């Protein structure tokens, strides 16, 4: 029996749900792994300050995240839930076992992003099967879910920005502009920027689409007018957060200027190649699918322009994205100002999946191929996702190991050993309320550290055990996972990480 488009849509939807639910298996690990995750703590402080009606200190703590006060504000929600669960179950607020509220919050945001991306894809592709296909591709990408374990601002900002992009696309398509709407959308878009300023390119993309999509000579003045109201809305949001910062004797604007000068960890020479390296080395087969889709789309676009066809909204989205990408890459490659990270690519991955779906849909317009191509690629993407997920789950995080030790083992002495001089301890603020059931004279924790920058492999000093030490745990160190290596590490550092294959080890002595 030949499947209809309705049946294919249902199958794709079921696949999306199952792939999404599979990510619940990531719960309980990775919390507070990165130094940047310490920015989560001011959210809890804001709640404490507000509980004591200390508005000035609350405003100060809101701006202790280096230009991300919107993220601090949003994360008061999971922070409040973590405070409550810690009290209810007699746990420390920031221990790994109490990370469930934060993970479920992140998972909810992730699901809302998928819903938003489907709406954008359906609007642009005008085809339910291709829209679902693009969402499934996004679901299967490591970049789509790598941050779900961590308390980082990237998905929250993407959710806000994608909402504004959807509204802008609808408004420009249907010509439903109004002063109130533009002021509101401008304010919301800037709030997305305040959540994570690294998505300034997506912020700019939305504004350019607002001005240029469906632009004609007759509506040029109208677009300029409403573009000004949109800008005014953004300025109002900016002034509001600057006012709050001033109440706390800080400055949001000054923090943002300082932060903009810190995107320099990595290699400037990867400005133009970073995306393709990431797709190949991190996303593997799914990255190759995206790369093929990207090349096909470029070819289709050139062909359409050559034969004189009108540029559509999806063509425009790609053109603007490509221009912004090239400008950013040039700023790094030629002027050594900015560097790509995986988290900065994150803002554009949904565009890549949509244009990939468009490209494969375009070359398979025959009704038979239209069913076979998305179905076959979806199967490949899902298998790749499963392989990547299993690998991802095999890695361990230092803080999780330390919390487990604190919870299960009573010891007289803790000895730490980092096998590279570029490591520092993760033992800060770790103290447990639990009553351990196992005792040991000494615990030796090897590589319970965070390593950066790892530029010098000669500084590697493997731990040599003593005769009375017993190995009770050995797990691959999380940074061996390729996706993490593309978050600020240089080419040399990535080579060193692959060479060292660090492990977290725990020894005991009696």
Tab-separated table of C-alpha atoms in Angstrom:
chain	number	residue	atom	x	y	z
A	1	UNK	CA	0.000	0.000	0.000
A	2	UNK	CA	1.381	3.395	-1.015
A	3	UNK	CA	1.622	5.924	1.789
A	4	UNK	CA	-0.227	9.212	1.389
A	5	UNK	CA	1.205	12.573	2.427
A	6	UNK	CA	-1.136	12.459	5.437
A	7	UNK	CA	0.364	9.153	6.570
A	8	UNK	CA	3.927	10.427	6.038
A	9	UNK	CA	3.101	13.510	8.125
A	10	UNK	CA	1.863	11.308	10.957
A	11	UNK	CA	4.978	9.131	10.796
A	12	UNK	CA	7.249	12.191	10.853
A	13	UNK	CA	5.306	13.645	13.785
A	14	UNK	CA	5.593	10.386	15.739
A	15	UNK	CA	9.329	10.312	14.962
A	16	UNK	CA	9.719	13.885	16.242
A	17	UNK	CA	7.894	13.017	19.474
A	18	UNK	CA	9.957	9.860	20.051
A	19	UNK	CA	13.288	11.554	19.281
A	20	UNK	CA	12.329	14.428	21.580
A	21	UNK	CA	11.267	12.123	24.423
A	22	UNK	CA	14.537	10.200	24.054
A	23	UNK	CA	16.324	13.325	25.252
A	24	UNK	CA	14.722	12.897	28.669
A	25	UNK	CA	17.345	10.182	29.166
A	26	UNK	CA	19.915	12.999	29.495
A	27	UNK	CA	18.359	14.214	32.738
A	28	UNK	CA	20.429	14.432	35.928
A	29	UNK	CA	23.900	15.003	34.458
A	30	UNK	CA	26.034	17.921	33.289
A	31	UNK	CA	24.570	20.612	35.556
A	32	UNK	CA	27.015	23.424	36.464
A	33	UNK	CA	29.820	21.877	34.388
A	34	UNK	CA	31.074	25.055	32.717
A	35	UNK	CA	32.398	28.171	34.471
A	36	UNK	CA	29.742	30.199	32.602
A	37	UNK	CA	27.042	28.250	34.443
A	38	UNK	CA	27.986	30.063	37.649
A	39	UNK	CA	25.950	32.927	36.171
A	40	UNK	CA	22.887	30.895	37.163
A	41	UNK	CA	23.434	31.607	40.855
A	42	UNK	CA	22.445	35.309	40.743
A	43	UNK	CA	18.928	34.156	39.764
A	44	UNK	CA	18.624	32.564	43.203
A	45	UNK	CA	20.069	35.668	44.822
A	46	UNK	CA	17.465	37.828	43.058
A	47	UNK	CA	14.719	35.692	44.584
A	48	UNK	CA	16.257	36.002	48.045
A	49	UNK	CA	16.589	39.776	47.648
A	50	UNK	CA	12.984	40.159	46.513
A	51	UNK	CA	11.810	37.989	49.415
A	52	UNK	CA	13.480	40.513	51.735
A	53	UNK	CA	12.230	43.501	49.687
A	54	UNK	CA	15.799	44.523	48.909
A	55	UNK	CA	15.133	46.024	45.464
A	56	UNK	CA	18.572	47.595	45.055
A	57	UNK	CA	20.432	44.338	45.708
A	58	UNK	CA	17.986	42.442	43.485
A	59	UNK	CA	18.729	44.887	40.654
A	60	UNK	CA	22.461	44.468	41.262
A	61	UNK	CA	22.249	40.662	41.173
A	62	UNK	CA	20.125	40.816	38.026
A	63	UNK	CA	23.113	42.390	36.309
A	64	UNK	CA	25.849	40.125	37.689
A	65	UNK	CA	25.762	37.982	34.555
A	66	UNK	CA	27.869	40.165	32.221
A	67	UNK	CA	25.224	41.587	29.899
A	68	UNK	CA	22.604	38.827	30.342
A	69	UNK	CA	20.036	40.216	32.809
A	70	UNK	CA	17.180	38.766	30.761
A	71	UNK	CA	18.577	35.288	31.304
A	72	UNK	CA	18.890	35.947	35.054
A	73	UNK	CA	15.255	37.020	35.108
A	74	UNK	CA	14.006	33.965	33.193
A	75	UNK	CA	16.070	31.534	35.254
A	76	UNK	CA	14.406	32.676	38.489
A	77	UNK	CA	11.706	30.141	37.502
A	78	UNK	CA	13.845	26.957	37.644
A	79	UNK	CA	15.892	28.496	40.449
A	80	UNK	CA	12.769	28.854	42.600
A	81	UNK	CA	11.817	25.251	41.822
A	82	UNK	CA	15.312	24.070	42.771
A	83	UNK	CA	15.174	25.952	46.064
A	84	UNK	CA	11.836	24.286	46.826
A	85	UNK	CA	12.951	20.766	45.861
A	86	UNK	CA	16.192	21.152	47.829
A	87	UNK	CA	14.223	21.981	50.959
A	88	UNK	CA	11.646	19.272	50.331
A	89	UNK	CA	14.167	16.475	49.741
A	90	UNK	CA	17.016	17.707	52.005
A	91	UNK	CA	19.483	18.334	49.205
A	92	UNK	CA	21.901	21.090	48.350
A	93	UNK	CA	20.406	23.566	45.892
A	94	UNK	CA	23.101	23.144	43.250
A	95	UNK	CA	23.913	19.457	43.556
A	96	UNK	CA	23.531	17.224	40.516
A	97	UNK	CA	20.642	15.262	42.013
A	98	UNK	CA	18.692	18.519	42.320
A	99	UNK	CA	19.173	19.552	38.686
A	100	UNK	CA	15.875	17.998	37.558
A	101	UNK	CA	13.824	21.225	37.787
A	102	UNK	CA	16.373	23.041	35.619
A	103	UNK	CA	16.508	20.198	33.085
A	104	UNK	CA	12.720	20.010	32.809
A	105	UNK	CA	12.610	23.785	32.363
A	106	UNK	CA	15.176	23.511	29.564
A	107	UNK	CA	13.264	20.620	28.036
A	108	UNK	CA	10.058	22.669	28.017
A	109	UNK	CA	11.857	25.564	26.311
A	110	UNK	CA	13.287	23.100	23.789
A	111	UNK	CA	9.831	21.733	22.965
A	112	UNK	CA	8.476	25.270	22.510
A	113	UNK	CA	11.360	25.987	20.121
A	114	UNK	CA	10.400	22.935	18.057
A	115	UNK	CA	6.811	24.168	17.877
A	116	UNK	CA	8.019	27.626	16.857
A	117	UNK	CA	10.338	26.220	14.199
A	118	UNK	CA	7.536	24.100	12.765
A	119	UNK	CA	5.349	27.191	12.391
A	120	UNK	CA	8.183	29.075	10.671
A	121	UNK	CA	8.950	26.120	8.383
A	122	UNK	CA	5.295	25.620	7.461
A	123	UNK	CA	4.947	29.312	6.623
A	124	UNK	CA	8.064	29.330	4.447
A	125	UNK	CA	7.833	25.875	2.847
A	126	UNK	CA	4.046	25.823	2.443
A	127	UNK	CA	4.195	22.051	2.834
A	128	UNK	CA	3.389	20.136	6.029
A	129	UNK	CA	5.570	17.129	5.156
A	130	UNK	CA	8.628	19.279	4.438
A	131	UNK	CA	7.977	21.401	7.549
A	132	UNK	CA	7.879	18.294	9.761
A	133	UNK	CA	10.933	16.937	7.935
A	134	UNK	CA	12.885	20.132	8.778
A	135	UNK	CA	11.888	19.906	12.455
A	136	UNK	CA	12.923	16.241	12.605
A	137	UNK	CA	16.311	17.155	11.134
A	138	UNK	CA	16.715	19.808	13.824
A	139	UNK	CA	15.695	17.294	16.512
A	140	UNK	CA	18.367	14.876	15.329
A	141	UNK	CA	21.201	17.433	15.399
A	142	UNK	CA	23.500	17.451	18.422
A	143	UNK	CA	23.576	21.237	18.249
A	144	UNK	CA	19.830	21.224	18.803
A	145	UNK	CA	20.006	19.565	22.238
A	146	UNK	CA	23.625	19.840	23.487
A	147	UNK	CA	22.735	22.675	25.883
A	148	UNK	CA	19.682	21.032	27.434
A	149	UNK	CA	21.723	19.629	30.358
A	150	UNK	CA	23.240	22.979	31.237
A	151	UNK	CA	22.072	26.277	32.645
A	152	UNK	CA	22.992	28.379	29.625
A	153	UNK	CA	21.000	31.168	27.907
A	154	UNK	CA	21.113	30.010	24.298
A	155	UNK	CA	17.782	28.214	23.954
A	156	UNK	CA	15.836	30.839	25.910
A	157	UNK	CA	17.156	33.542	23.603
A	158	UNK	CA	16.449	31.402	20.520
A	159	UNK	CA	12.863	30.838	21.669
A	160	UNK	CA	12.246	34.583	22.006
A	161	UNK	CA	13.984	35.480	18.737
A	162	UNK	CA	12.257	32.733	16.744
A	163	UNK	CA	8.888	33.944	18.043
A	164	UNK	CA	9.597	37.454	16.804
A	165	UNK	CA	10.844	36.138	13.453
A	166	UNK	CA	7.622	34.161	13.011
A	167	UNK	CA	5.510	37.231	13.787
A	168	UNK	CA	7.571	39.391	11.436
A	169	UNK	CA	7.211	36.854	8.603
A	170	UNK	CA	3.448	36.726	9.146
A	171	UNK	CA	3.174	40.507	9.343
A	172	UNK	CA	5.180	41.172	6.195
A	173	UNK	CA	3.332	38.440	4.294
A	174	UNK	CA	-0.156	39.605	5.263
A	175	UNK	CA	0.680	43.319	5.554
A	176	UNK	CA	-0.819	43.488	9.055
A	177	UNK	CA	1.445	46.233	10.408
A	178	UNK	CA	0.452	48.446	13.299
A	179	UNK	CA	2.326	50.846	15.536
A	180	UNK	CA	1.458	48.878	18.683
A	181	UNK	CA	2.598	45.573	17.158
A	182	UNK	CA	5.927	46.987	16.010
A	183	UNK	CA	6.651	48.558	19.391
A	184	UNK	CA	5.830	45.255	21.103
A	185	UNK	CA	7.835	43.080	18.699
A	186	UNK	CA	10.826	45.434	18.936
A	187	UNK	CA	10.721	45.203	22.734
A	188	UNK	CA	10.420	41.406	22.703
A	189	UNK	CA	13.264	41.058	20.185
A	190	UNK	CA	15.572	43.172	22.302
A	191	UNK	CA	14.611	41.134	25.354
A	192	UNK	CA	15.847	38.093	23.414
A	193	UNK	CA	19.114	39.974	22.914
A	194	UNK	CA	19.229	40.810	26.636
A	195	UNK	CA	18.841	37.102	27.380
A	196	UNK	CA	21.930	36.340	25.283
A	197	UNK	CA	23.742	39.131	23.389
A	198	UNK	CA	25.673	36.569	21.340
A	199	UNK	CA	22.571	36.320	19.147
A	200	UNK	CA	22.996	39.849	17.840
A	201	UNK	CA	23.157	38.371	14.318
A	202	UNK	CA	19.710	36.798	14.702
A	203	UNK	CA	18.480	40.081	16.180
A	204	UNK	CA	19.769	41.851	13.072
A	205	UNK	CA	18.333	39.161	10.787
A	206	UNK	CA	14.826	39.691	12.152
A	207	UNK	CA	15.054	43.457	11.643
A	208	UNK	CA	16.337	43.114	8.061
A	209	UNK	CA	13.538	40.649	7.220
A	210	UNK	CA	11.045	43.141	8.665
A	211	UNK	CA	12.290	45.855	6.295
A	212	UNK	CA	12.952	43.812	3.142
A	213	UNK	CA	10.444	40.916	2.991
A	214	UNK	CA	7.734	41.668	0.409
A	215	UNK	CA	9.263	45.128	-0.061
A	216	UNK	CA	8.043	47.163	-3.028
A	217	UNK	CA	8.389	50.755	-4.167
A	218	UNK	CA	4.855	51.459	-2.995
A	219	UNK	CA	5.381	50.240	0.584
A	220	UNK	CA	8.951	51.484	1.124
A	221	UNK	CA	7.927	54.476	3.242
A	222	UNK	CA	5.580	52.282	5.258
A	223	UNK	CA	8.398	49.847	6.014
A	224	UNK	CA	10.704	52.650	7.095
A	225	UNK	CA	7.975	54.024	9.339
A	226	UNK	CA	7.245	50.715	11.056
A	227	UNK	CA	10.928	49.871	11.169
A	228	UNK	CA	11.391	53.027	13.229
A	229	UNK	CA	8.628	51.989	15.635
A	230	UNK	CA	10.233	48.532	15.904
A	231	UNK	CA	13.551	50.217	16.728
A	232	UNK	CA	11.795	52.435	19.256
A	233	UNK	CA	10.420	49.318	20.975
A	234	UNK	CA	13.944	47.907	21.204
A	235	UNK	CA	15.238	51.168	22.665
A	236	UNK	CA	12.465	51.188	25.268
A	237	UNK	CA	13.514	47.669	26.379
A	238	UNK	CA	17.163	48.753	26.452
A	239	UNK	CA	16.374	51.799	28.606
A	240	UNK	CA	14.278	49.691	30.971
A	241	UNK	CA	17.141	47.287	31.647
A	242	UNK	CA	19.610	50.158	31.911
A	243	UNK	CA	17.327	51.789	34.497
A	244	UNK	CA	17.150	48.561	36.501
A	245	UNK	CA	20.942	48.269	36.319
A	246	UNK	CA	21.358	51.849	37.552
A	247	UNK	CA	19.166	51.060	40.554
A	248	UNK	CA	21.730	48.386	41.426
A	249	UNK	CA	24.648	50.809	40.812
A	250	UNK	CA	25.695	49.019	37.617
A	251	UNK	CA	25.272	49.655	33.891
A	252	UNK	CA	23.822	47.207	31.392
A	253	UNK	CA	25.230	49.209	28.469
A	254	UNK	CA	28.750	49.226	29.909
A	255	UNK	CA	28.586	45.499	30.668
A	256	UNK	CA	27.491	44.831	27.083
A	257	UNK	CA	30.380	46.858	25.654
A	258	UNK	CA	32.845	44.966	27.847
A	259	UNK	CA	31.327	41.597	26.917
A	260	UNK	CA	31.522	42.298	23.174
A	261	UNK	CA	35.323	42.338	23.425
A	262	UNK	CA	35.617	38.826	24.893
A	263	UNK	CA	34.600	36.622	21.925
A	264	UNK	CA	38.200	35.694	21.135
A	265	UNK	CA	38.679	32.117	22.379
A	266	UNK	CA	39.566	29.888	19.436
A	267	UNK	CA	41.117	30.444	16.003
A	268	UNK	CA	40.452	33.496	13.853
A	269	UNK	CA	41.481	31.566	10.741
A	270	UNK	CA	38.391	29.349	11.126
A	271	UNK	CA	36.056	32.246	10.388
A	272	UNK	CA	34.800	30.797	7.113
A	273	UNK	CA	35.458	27.085	7.697
A	274	UNK	CA	34.118	26.695	11.242
A	275	UNK	CA	30.542	25.902	10.205
A	276	UNK	CA	31.578	23.140	7.825
A	277	UNK	CA	34.077	21.706	10.322
A	278	UNK	CA	31.326	21.671	12.922
A	279	UNK	CA	28.870	19.965	10.577
A	280	UNK	CA	31.367	17.269	9.624
A	281	UNK	CA	33.179	16.657	12.927
A	282	UNK	CA	30.296	17.141	15.357
A	283	UNK	CA	27.131	16.287	13.450
A	284	UNK	CA	28.772	13.550	11.297
A	285	UNK	CA	26.227	12.035	8.857
A	286	UNK	CA	23.517	14.541	9.738
A	287	UNK	CA	26.013	17.338	9.177
A	288	UNK	CA	26.788	15.941	5.734
A	289	UNK	CA	23.039	15.925	4.964
A	290	UNK	CA	22.822	19.593	5.996
A	291	UNK	CA	25.915	20.439	3.919
A	292	UNK	CA	24.432	18.750	0.844
A	293	UNK	CA	21.160	20.604	1.430
A	294	UNK	CA	23.033	23.888	1.714
A	295	UNK	CA	24.900	23.325	-1.563
A	296	UNK	CA	21.695	22.262	-3.321
A	297	UNK	CA	19.886	25.353	-2.059
A	298	UNK	CA	22.635	27.646	-3.353
A	299	UNK	CA	22.424	25.950	-6.746
A	300	UNK	CA	18.629	26.245	-6.805
A	301	UNK	CA	18.801	29.920	-5.826
A	302	UNK	CA	21.335	30.724	-8.575
A	303	UNK	CA	19.203	28.860	-11.123
A	304	UNK	CA	16.038	30.734	-10.109
A	305	UNK	CA	17.802	34.095	-10.325
A	306	UNK	CA	19.304	33.128	-13.709
A	307	UNK	CA	15.914	32.294	-15.262
A	308	UNK	CA	14.370	35.437	-13.764
A	309	UNK	CA	12.132	33.955	-11.077
A	310	UNK	CA	11.110	36.142	-8.182
A	311	UNK	CA	13.049	35.821	-4.921
A	312	UNK	CA	10.716	34.337	-2.299
A	313	UNK	CA	10.716	34.780	1.475
A	314	UNK	CA	12.759	31.601	2.057
A	315	UNK	CA	15.334	32.755	-0.499
A	316	UNK	CA	15.514	36.101	1.265
A	317	UNK	CA	15.946	34.410	4.663
A	318	UNK	CA	18.905	32.463	3.313
A	319	UNK	CA	20.471	35.470	1.564
A	320	UNK	CA	20.299	37.655	4.682
A	321	UNK	CA	21.603	34.819	6.882
A	322	UNK	CA	24.484	34.170	4.476
A	323	UNK	CA	25.432	37.860	4.356
A	324	UNK	CA	25.435	38.128	8.161
A	325	UNK	CA	27.463	34.922	8.421
A	326	UNK	CA	30.053	36.206	5.946
A	327	UNK	CA	30.273	39.607	7.671
A	328	UNK	CA	30.880	37.959	11.040
A	329	UNK	CA	33.380	35.505	9.557
A	330	UNK	CA	35.220	38.344	7.815
A	331	UNK	CA	35.346	40.322	11.057
A	332	UNK	CA	37.189	37.391	12.626
A	333	UNK	CA	39.315	36.192	9.731
A	334	UNK	CA	40.547	39.591	8.524
A	335	UNK	CA	40.259	41.851	11.596
A	336	UNK	CA	40.631	39.336	14.480
A	337	UNK	CA	37.595	40.672	16.345
A	338	UNK	CA	35.165	37.729	16.637
A	339	UNK	CA	35.375	33.923	16.666
A	340	UNK	CA	32.700	31.343	15.978
A	341	UNK	CA	31.624	28.932	18.722
A	342	UNK	CA	29.090	26.114	18.517
A	343	UNK	CA	26.738	28.191	20.637
A	344	UNK	CA	26.897	31.089	18.156
A	345	UNK	CA	26.073	28.768	15.261
A	346	UNK	CA	23.089	27.598	17.323
A	347	UNK	CA	21.114	30.705	16.368
A	348	UNK	CA	21.143	29.706	12.685
A	349	UNK	CA	20.772	25.926	12.734
A	350	UNK	CA	17.005	26.091	12.309
A	351	UNK	CA	17.560	28.090	9.112
A	352	UNK	CA	19.892	25.348	7.845
A	353	UNK	CA	17.306	22.620	8.461
A	354	UNK	CA	14.542	24.611	6.761
A	355	UNK	CA	16.603	25.316	3.629
A	356	UNK	CA	17.745	21.677	3.599
A	357	UNK	CA	14.113	20.545	3.616
A	358	UNK	CA	13.355	23.060	0.844
A	359	UNK	CA	16.302	21.867	-1.254
A	360	UNK	CA	15.445	18.163	-1.022
A	361	UNK	CA	11.779	18.965	-1.588
A	362	UNK	CA	12.659	20.991	-4.691
A	363	UNK	CA	14.676	18.217	-6.341
A	364	UNK	CA	12.038	15.589	-5.531
A	365	UNK	CA	8.946	17.362	-6.833
A	366	UNK	CA	7.809	14.171	-8.543
A	367	UNK	CA	5.081	12.818	-6.259
A	368	UNK	CA	6.869	9.470	-5.765
A	369	UNK	CA	10.255	10.996	-4.938
A	370	UNK	CA	8.590	13.548	-2.671
A	371	UNK	CA	7.662	10.678	-0.371
A	372	UNK	CA	10.809	8.599	-0.730
A	373	UNK	CA	13.457	11.326	-0.246
A	374	UNK	CA	12.241	12.838	3.080
A	375	UNK	CA	11.437	9.363	4.433
A	376	UNK	CA	14.865	7.949	3.556
A	377	UNK	CA	16.793	10.931	4.891
A	378	UNK	CA	14.669	10.935	8.056
A	379	UNK	CA	15.585	7.302	8.660
A	380	UNK	CA	19.286	8.066	8.244
A	381	UNK	CA	18.987	11.102	10.532
A	382	UNK	CA	17.254	9.098	13.267
A	383	UNK	CA	19.852	6.299	13.189
A	384	UNK	CA	22.634	8.909	13.399
A	385	UNK	CA	20.815	10.577	16.291
A	386	UNK	CA	20.613	7.300	18.216
A	387	UNK	CA	24.335	6.620	17.711
A	388	UNK	CA	25.255	10.151	18.804
A	389	UNK	CA	22.935	10.044	21.826
A	390	UNK	CA	24.432	6.763	23.043
A	391	UNK	CA	27.926	8.214	22.687
A	392	UNK	CA	26.894	11.435	24.459
A	393	UNK	CA	25.506	9.479	27.403
A	394	UNK	CA	28.783	7.562	27.808
A	395	UNK	CA	30.715	10.626	29.001
A	396	UNK	CA	30.969	11.826	32.598
A	397	UNK	CA	31.204	15.253	34.197
A	398	UNK	CA	33.544	16.065	37.116
A	399	UNK	CA	30.937	17.746	39.313
A	400	UNK	CA	28.523	14.834	38.955
A	401	UNK	CA	31.244	12.436	40.096
A	402	UNK	CA	32.176	14.662	43.039
A	403	UNK	CA	28.558	14.992	44.169
A	404	UNK	CA	28.156	11.212	43.953
A	405	UNK	CA	31.240	10.753	46.138
A	406	UNK	CA	29.913	13.249	48.671
A	407	UNK	CA	26.573	11.477	48.765
A	408	UNK	CA	27.803	7.889	49.061
A	409	UNK	CA	31.217	7.897	50.713
A	410	UNK	CA	32.543	9.122	54.041
A	411	UNK	CA	36.273	9.797	53.857
A	412	UNK	CA	39.036	11.241	56.013
A	413	UNK	CA	41.017	12.741	53.182
A	414	UNK	CA	40.314	13.788	49.584
A	415	UNK	CA	43.249	13.933	47.216
A	416	UNK	CA	42.824	15.662	43.853
A	417	UNK	CA	44.991	15.144	40.790
A	418	UNK	CA	44.636	16.918	37.452
A	419	UNK	CA	46.586	15.206	34.702
A	420	UNK	CA	47.213	18.478	32.899
A	421	UNK	CA	48.470	21.774	34.302
A	422	UNK	CA	45.585	23.612	32.600
A	423	UNK	CA	43.037	22.121	35.002
A	424	UNK	CA	41.428	23.612	38.067
A	425	UNK	CA	39.299	22.025	40.764
A	426	UNK	CA	35.495	21.889	40.587
A	427	UNK	CA	35.122	21.424	44.360
A	428	UNK	CA	33.834	24.963	45.000
A	429	UNK	CA	30.523	25.143	46.912
A	430	UNK	CA	30.289	21.328	47.069
A	431	UNK	CA	29.253	20.094	50.497
A	432	UNK	CA	26.579	17.492	51.025
A	433	UNK	CA	23.638	17.084	53.388
A	434	UNK	CA	23.624	13.331	52.723
A	435	UNK	CA	24.753	10.658	55.180
A	436	UNK	CA	27.211	8.407	53.279
A	437	UNK	CA	26.967	4.658	53.744
A	438	UNK	CA	30.476	3.719	52.555
A	439	UNK	CA	33.692	4.689	54.303
A	440	UNK	CA	37.195	5.152	52.970
A	441	UNK	CA	40.379	6.488	54.494
A	442	UNK	CA	41.357	8.410	51.368
A	443	UNK	CA	39.599	9.165	48.090
A	444	UNK	CA	41.782	10.020	45.121
A	445	UNK	CA	39.927	11.994	42.457
A	446	UNK	CA	41.768	12.104	39.138
A	447	UNK	CA	40.664	14.761	36.629
A	448	UNK	CA	37.893	16.121	38.803
A	449	UNK	CA	38.858	19.356	37.095
A	450	UNK	CA	37.797	21.728	34.364
A	451	UNK	CA	40.441	21.922	31.650
A	452	UNK	CA	41.233	24.996	29.569
A	453	UNK	CA	42.943	25.956	27.266
A	454	UNK	CA	44.906	22.678	26.742
A	455	UNK	CA	47.268	24.236	24.214
A	456	UNK	CA	50.364	22.433	25.498
A	457	UNK	CA	50.364	18.635	25.433
A	458	UNK	CA	53.784	18.572	27.154
A	459	UNK	CA	52.016	19.655	30.351
A	460	UNK	CA	50.214	16.325	30.532
A	461	UNK	CA	51.289	14.329	33.597
A	462	UNK	CA	49.476	10.980	33.901
A	463	UNK	CA	48.550	9.999	37.438
A	464	UNK	CA	50.667	7.141	38.850
A	465	UNK	CA	48.806	5.034	41.381
A	466	UNK	CA	50.102	3.720	44.673
A	467	UNK	CA	49.935	0.033	45.567
A	468	UNK	CA	47.213	0.492	48.178
A	469	UNK	CA	44.882	2.413	45.839
A	470	UNK	CA	41.895	0.623	44.332
A	471	UNK	CA	40.198	1.898	41.174
A	472	UNK	CA	36.445	2.085	41.733
A	473	UNK	CA	35.402	4.275	38.795
A	474	UNK	CA	36.769	5.265	35.375
A	475	UNK	CA	34.697	7.142	32.814
A	476	UNK	CA	35.534	9.140	29.665
A	477	UNK	CA	35.867	12.865	30.375
A	478	UNK	CA	33.031	14.876	28.824
A	479	UNK	CA	35.297	17.116	26.764
A	480	UNK	CA	36.135	14.145	24.541
A	481	UNK	CA	32.661	14.661	23.050
A	482	UNK	CA	33.258	16.624	19.844
A	483	UNK	CA	30.452	19.139	20.375
A	484	UNK	CA	32.118	20.444	23.545
A	485	UNK	CA	35.441	20.893	21.761
A	486	UNK	CA	33.891	23.513	19.501
A	487	UNK	CA	33.005	25.830	22.396
A	488	UNK	CA	36.126	28.001	22.510
A	489	UNK	CA	38.958	25.520	22.080
A	490	UNK	CA	41.561	26.124	19.372
A	491	UNK	CA	42.491	23.717	16.587
A	492	UNK	CA	45.586	22.707	18.573
A	493	UNK	CA	43.579	22.172	21.749
A	494	UNK	CA	41.085	19.956	19.925
A	495	UNK	CA	43.958	17.854	18.604
A	496	UNK	CA	45.390	17.577	22.124
A	497	UNK	CA	42.035	16.524	23.560
A	498	UNK	CA	41.698	13.791	20.940
A	499	UNK	CA	45.231	12.642	21.682
A	500	UNK	CA	44.914	12.616	25.479
A	501	UNK	CA	41.476	10.953	25.754
A	502	UNK	CA	41.194	12.043	29.382
A	503	UNK	CA	39.235	9.981	31.893
A	504	UNK	CA	37.754	10.762	35.275
A	505	UNK	CA	38.999	8.187	37.758
A	506	UNK	CA	38.272	7.541	41.419
A	507	UNK	CA	40.537	5.494	43.692
A	508	UNK	CA	40.070	4.563	47.350
A	509	UNK	CA	42.441	3.429	50.059
A	510	UNK	CA	41.561	1.573	53.228
